[in-house]
């Protein structure tokens, strides 16, 4: 009983005061708002947030407070979530394959920006989406893809038309009286600005081939978060490359630019606090969270190696780093982090391993497999 403190100074204080048995996802709203302002100040166009990366209401609310006024939504649930939390915001329905029931839902919600990557799905939009909704023109953006470069994970294997098909789709969109735009996604956690440069150059070629000037060019998500210790991504360099390439490729007459970061906005505002259940005969480390929980994407995207280890009193372990195999709590052998992670040699049972940069594709993909996956949330002033 008595006073219950709900905002902690940092993860170490939370550990010292509560010694949590279950994983805790720790959120620093100030970090999120600072990152949002970095995008708003630096990106040469409209910044929208890809809701799927972390649809936590506190995330959406803090982004709105920081000035984010657009969202990339992919489902009726996300459309309604943003409609409720940010009724003035733009919603771009950028999932290129939709059931007719989903299209009908989005039309009723007043969605005026859509993407598409095939003739069959474009026909569905032509059937069901008027060229004007509530007095506003409806924009359809063909999504195109190039062979992957620079990203850790290739979205192009699922979505994206070839440039030739995108040119055909762009022509059809314009002929039908919709606002023609273009979009792409270079792949997630893309640290190399060259990926955006290639895509923007091809966007100009698509416009030339189709004879249609795209009204807007959405350069997707893919902006990197800080996953690897000592290798901080250079967002400003990516923004500059996008701005300069668009100006050059379109001879100073570039379409209005839009981006839709997910990971790049939300990941670094969260840290995942996990506990060491056991160290099996002094070797591999078993945590209370793993790839069926908050660390779901590590086998695909690579380790989050920005981590700290604390004892149960919240004091950092300082031992020399040594490589360890790390397992999650379930009885499935794939529940293991890739390779080995460097941990202080004096790590002990009952310690806490804090993974920084854990806010994207983690809370939403957490499962209850094997009875694990109860995850608490906490708010902190700072993450270290
Ligand atoms: C997932 C997704 C994003 C966000 O990707 P990140 O790599 O997290 O920035 C943006 N746009 C679309 C269409 C997406 O599907």
PDB file of C-alpha atoms in Angstrom, residues 1-8:
ATOM      1  CA  UNK A   1       0.000   0.000   0.000  1.00  0.00           C
ATOM      2  CA  UNK A   2       0.970   3.613  -0.069  1.00  0.00           C
ATOM      3  CA  UNK A   3       2.627   5.653  -2.732  1.00  0.00           C
ATOM      4  CA  UNK A   4       3.073   3.858  -6.030  1.00  0.00           C
ATOM      5  CA  UNK A   5       5.593   5.544  -8.237  1.00  0.00           C
ATOM      6  CA  UNK A   6       4.714   5.152 -11.895  1.00  0.00           C
ATOM      7  CA  UNK A   7       7.546   6.994 -13.647  1.00  0.00           C
ATOM      8  CA  UNK A   8      11.045   5.705 -12.921  1.00  0.00           C
TER       9      UNK A   8
END
